[in-house]
Short mmCIF file of C-alpha atoms in Angstrom, two decimals:
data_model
loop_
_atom_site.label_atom_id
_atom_site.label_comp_id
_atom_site.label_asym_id
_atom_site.label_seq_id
_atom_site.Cartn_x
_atom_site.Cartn_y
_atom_site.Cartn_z
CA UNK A 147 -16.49 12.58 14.93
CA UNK A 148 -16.16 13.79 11.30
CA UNK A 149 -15.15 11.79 8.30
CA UNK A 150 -13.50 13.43 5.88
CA UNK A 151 -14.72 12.14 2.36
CA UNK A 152 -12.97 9.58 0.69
CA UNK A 153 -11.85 12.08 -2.66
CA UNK A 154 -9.90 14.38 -0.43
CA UNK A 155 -6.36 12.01 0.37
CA UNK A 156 -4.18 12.61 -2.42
CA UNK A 157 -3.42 10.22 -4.49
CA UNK A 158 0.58 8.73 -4.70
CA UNK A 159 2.62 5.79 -6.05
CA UNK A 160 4.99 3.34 -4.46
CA UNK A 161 7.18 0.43 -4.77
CA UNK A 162 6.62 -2.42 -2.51
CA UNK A 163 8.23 -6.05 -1.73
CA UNK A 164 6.02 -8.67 -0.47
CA UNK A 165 8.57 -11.14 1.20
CA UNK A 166 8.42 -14.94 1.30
CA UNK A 167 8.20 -14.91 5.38
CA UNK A 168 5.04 -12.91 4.87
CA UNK A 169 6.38 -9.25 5.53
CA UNK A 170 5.83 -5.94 3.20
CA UNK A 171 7.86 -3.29 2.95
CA UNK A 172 6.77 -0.12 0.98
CA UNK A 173 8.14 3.12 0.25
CA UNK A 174 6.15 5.69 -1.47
CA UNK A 175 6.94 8.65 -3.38
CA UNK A 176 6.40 11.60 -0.47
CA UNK A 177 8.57 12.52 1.99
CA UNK A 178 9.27 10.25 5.15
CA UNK A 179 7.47 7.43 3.74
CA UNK A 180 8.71 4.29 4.95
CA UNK A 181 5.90 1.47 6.04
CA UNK A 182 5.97 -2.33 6.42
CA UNK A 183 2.78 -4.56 6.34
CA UNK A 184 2.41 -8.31 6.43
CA UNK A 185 -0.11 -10.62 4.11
CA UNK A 186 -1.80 -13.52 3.98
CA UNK A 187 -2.92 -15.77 0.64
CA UNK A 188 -6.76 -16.27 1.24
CA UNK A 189 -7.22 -18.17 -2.04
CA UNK A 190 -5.67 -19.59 -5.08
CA UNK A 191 -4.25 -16.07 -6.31
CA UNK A 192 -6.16 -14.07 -3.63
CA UNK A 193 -4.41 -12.36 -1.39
CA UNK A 194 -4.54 -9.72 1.88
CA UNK A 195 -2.63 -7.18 3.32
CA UNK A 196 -2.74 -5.14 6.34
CA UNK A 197 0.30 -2.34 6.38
CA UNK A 198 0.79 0.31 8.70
CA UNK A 199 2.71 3.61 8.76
CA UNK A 200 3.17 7.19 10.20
CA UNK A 201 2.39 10.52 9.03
CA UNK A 202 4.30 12.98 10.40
CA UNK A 203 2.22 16.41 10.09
CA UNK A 204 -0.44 15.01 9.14
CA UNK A 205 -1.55 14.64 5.31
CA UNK A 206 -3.62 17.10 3.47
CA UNK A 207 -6.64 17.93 4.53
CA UNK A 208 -6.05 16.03 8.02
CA UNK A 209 -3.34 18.12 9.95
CA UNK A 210 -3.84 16.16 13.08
CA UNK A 211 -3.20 12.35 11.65
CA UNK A 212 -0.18 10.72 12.75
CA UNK A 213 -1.04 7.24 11.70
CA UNK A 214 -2.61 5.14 8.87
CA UNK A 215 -3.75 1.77 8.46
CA UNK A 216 -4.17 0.35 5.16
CA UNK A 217 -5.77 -2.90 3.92
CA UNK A 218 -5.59 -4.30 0.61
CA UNK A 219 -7.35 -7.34 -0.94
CA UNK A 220 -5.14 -8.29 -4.15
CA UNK A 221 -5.86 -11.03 -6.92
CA UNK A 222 -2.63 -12.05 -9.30
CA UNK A 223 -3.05 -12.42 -12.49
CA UNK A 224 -2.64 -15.89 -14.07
CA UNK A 225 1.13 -15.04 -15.22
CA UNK A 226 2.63 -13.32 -11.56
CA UNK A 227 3.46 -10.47 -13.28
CA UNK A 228 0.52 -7.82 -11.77
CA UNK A 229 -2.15 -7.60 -9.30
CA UNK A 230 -5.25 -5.73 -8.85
CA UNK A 231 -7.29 -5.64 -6.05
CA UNK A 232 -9.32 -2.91 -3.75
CA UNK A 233 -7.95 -0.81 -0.65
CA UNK A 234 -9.45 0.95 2.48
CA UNK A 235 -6.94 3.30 4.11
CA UNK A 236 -7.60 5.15 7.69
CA UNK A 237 -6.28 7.87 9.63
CA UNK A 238 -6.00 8.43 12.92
CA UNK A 239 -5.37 11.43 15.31
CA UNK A 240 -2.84 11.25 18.39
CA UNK A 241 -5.67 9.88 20.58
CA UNK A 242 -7.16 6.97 17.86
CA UNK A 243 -10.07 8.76 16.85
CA UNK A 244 -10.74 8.30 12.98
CA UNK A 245 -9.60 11.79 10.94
CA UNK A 246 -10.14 10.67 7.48
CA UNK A 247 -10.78 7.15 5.47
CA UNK A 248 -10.13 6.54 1.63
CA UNK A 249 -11.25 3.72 -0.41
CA UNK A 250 -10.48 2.54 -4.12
CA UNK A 251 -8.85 0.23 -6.74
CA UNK A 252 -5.61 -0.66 -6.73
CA UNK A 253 -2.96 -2.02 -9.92
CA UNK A 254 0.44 -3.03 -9.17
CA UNK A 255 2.73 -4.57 -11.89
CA UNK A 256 5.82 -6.89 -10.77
CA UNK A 257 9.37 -4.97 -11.36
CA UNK A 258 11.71 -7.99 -12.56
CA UNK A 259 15.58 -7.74 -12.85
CA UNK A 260 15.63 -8.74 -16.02
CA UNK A 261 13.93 -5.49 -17.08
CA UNK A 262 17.44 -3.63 -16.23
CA UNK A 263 19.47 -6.70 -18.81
CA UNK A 264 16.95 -5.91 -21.20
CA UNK A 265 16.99 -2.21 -21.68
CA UNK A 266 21.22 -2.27 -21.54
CA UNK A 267 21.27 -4.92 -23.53
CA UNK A 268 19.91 -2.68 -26.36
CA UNK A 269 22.54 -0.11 -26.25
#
């Protein structure tokens, strides 16, 4: 089995809702991506996530992955507003054998809808 090092999955962004009943659903910015997780709170503002999704054709430089599993372990800040938190993402070939992993930090920063009111109101 090969790994492919962590610096070679392209980087993206996303908007995702965590849900009250404990589901995710994310949509990032490349094409066909549509993936749903679910989370757990762990601790005070401490949270984890464990999302799933396709990858139809596989992602750069892993032709052969069709599926990724991503977990996330996310602290709040005091206010709501944003997280921040670390991520290990893995893909897998048709058969389940491991094609490619990527690791890092993640920041996420709440969208509220006030933020539309406020930038109309202005005009």
């Amino acid at each position: 089995m090969s790994i492919i090092p962590v610096t070679s999955v392209p980087s993206f962004e996303t908007y995702a809702q965590w849900h009250i009943d404990r589901l995710e659903i994310e949509t990032p910015n490349f094409l066909n991506g549509v993936c749903m997780g679910t989370w757990k709170q762990i601790a005070g503002r401490t949270f984890k996530l464990f999302h799933v999704g396709w990858t139809p054709g596989g992602i750069p430089p892993a032709p052969t992955s069709v599926r990724f599993e991503l977990r996330h372990l996310d602290t709040v800040s005091v206010d709501g507003n944003s997280f921040d938190g670390t991520y290990d993402q893995k893909f897998f070939d048709a058969n389940g054998n491991l094609v490619s992993e990527d690791m890092g930090t993640i920041h996420a920063t709440r969208l509220s809808v006030d933020q539309f009111a406020e930038s109309t109101a202005s005009r």
